[in-house]
Short mmCIF file of C-alpha atoms in Angstrom, two decimals:
data_model
loop_
_atom_site.label_atom_id
_atom_site.label_comp_id
_atom_site.label_asym_id
_atom_site.label_seq_id
_atom_site.Cartn_x
_atom_site.Cartn_y
_atom_site.Cartn_z
CA MET A 1 17.82 -41.65 -23.33
CA ILE A 2 20.17 -39.12 -23.95
CA GLU A 3 21.92 -36.64 -21.40
CA LEU A 4 22.96 -33.55 -23.07
CA ASP A 5 26.23 -31.73 -21.84
CA GLN A 6 26.07 -30.74 -19.03
CA VAL A 7 25.08 -26.87 -18.55
CA GLY A 8 26.96 -24.68 -16.17
CA VAL A 9 24.91 -21.66 -14.33
CA ALA A 10 26.34 -18.98 -11.92
CA TYR A 11 27.13 -19.85 -8.63
CA GLY A 12 23.72 -17.49 -6.87
CA SER A 13 21.53 -18.79 -9.59
CA ASP A 14 17.69 -19.91 -8.75
CA THR A 15 18.51 -23.20 -9.91
CA ASP A 16 15.26 -24.64 -9.52
CA LYS A 17 14.26 -22.05 -11.99
CA ALA A 18 16.99 -23.32 -14.59
CA LYS A 19 16.04 -26.73 -14.28
CA LYS A 20 12.28 -25.70 -15.41
CA LEU A 21 13.59 -24.11 -18.44
CA LEU A 22 16.19 -27.10 -19.37
CA VAL A 23 12.85 -28.84 -19.13
CA GLN A 24 10.84 -26.55 -20.91
CA ALA A 25 13.57 -26.75 -24.13
CA ALA A 26 13.29 -29.94 -24.25
CA ARG A 27 9.44 -30.25 -24.17
CA GLU A 28 9.17 -27.56 -26.94
CA CYS A 29 11.29 -29.02 -29.57
CA PRO A 30 10.25 -31.15 -32.02
CA LEU A 31 12.19 -34.45 -31.84
CA SER A 32 11.89 -35.15 -28.93
CA SER A 33 9.77 -37.83 -26.93
CA LYS A 34 5.96 -36.59 -26.48
CA THR A 35 6.05 -39.89 -24.41
CA ALA A 36 8.43 -39.95 -21.76
CA ASN A 37 9.36 -36.88 -19.78
CA ALA A 38 12.29 -34.83 -19.28
CA LYS A 39 14.15 -34.46 -16.91
CA ALA A 40 16.68 -31.81 -15.14
CA LEU A 41 19.15 -33.04 -12.22
CA PHE A 42 21.17 -30.35 -10.51
CA LEU A 43 24.53 -32.90 -10.35
CA GLY A 44 26.66 -30.70 -8.37
CA PHE A 45 29.02 -28.07 -7.52
CA GLY A 46 32.09 -27.15 -10.14
CA ASP A 47 34.92 -24.54 -10.22
CA SER A 48 33.13 -22.03 -11.14
CA THR A 49 29.67 -22.98 -12.35
CA LEU A 50 26.88 -25.42 -10.64
CA ASP A 51 26.50 -28.07 -12.58
CA LEU A 52 22.57 -28.95 -14.01
CA GLU A 53 21.99 -31.82 -16.94
CA LEU A 54 19.40 -32.09 -18.94
CA ARG A 55 18.05 -35.69 -19.51
CA VAL A 56 15.42 -36.34 -22.81
CA TYR A 57 14.56 -39.28 -24.48
CA ILE A 58 14.45 -39.13 -28.42
CA GLU A 59 12.02 -41.41 -31.06
CA ASP A 60 14.22 -41.23 -33.61
CA TYR A 61 18.30 -41.80 -32.78
CA ASP A 62 19.21 -40.98 -35.96
CA GLN A 63 17.69 -37.23 -35.48
CA HIS A 64 20.02 -37.03 -32.53
CA ALA A 65 22.02 -34.54 -33.76
CA ASP A 66 19.36 -32.52 -35.04
CA MET A 67 18.16 -32.88 -31.63
CA LEU A 68 20.61 -31.29 -29.71
CA ASP A 69 21.16 -28.67 -31.88
CA ASP A 70 17.19 -27.82 -31.54
CA ILE A 71 17.78 -27.93 -27.75
CA HIS A 72 20.63 -25.87 -27.59
CA GLY A 73 19.44 -23.18 -28.90
CA ARG A 74 16.52 -23.16 -27.23
CA ILE A 75 18.29 -23.90 -23.66
CA ASP A 76 20.46 -20.55 -25.24
CA ARG A 77 17.04 -18.32 -25.97
CA LEU A 78 15.79 -19.12 -22.72
CA PHE A 79 18.54 -18.71 -20.61
CA ARG A 80 18.86 -15.06 -21.67
#
């Protein structure tokens, strides 16, 4: 399992929608495990953001950096 960096969304954001988008990004990533489900968590209230975290499983840890790059790009596009 890999815990990606926390993702902060603005106060007033729909956290359920944000969590769904995070999981969607993980599912669409070809490097994430297809046998273990990704999970998004609402961790708490930051100083200026609602703090979420995406947990993703990977089959080959040597591809960790490539997976992070892919998922971060997907998250950025989906959140626009």
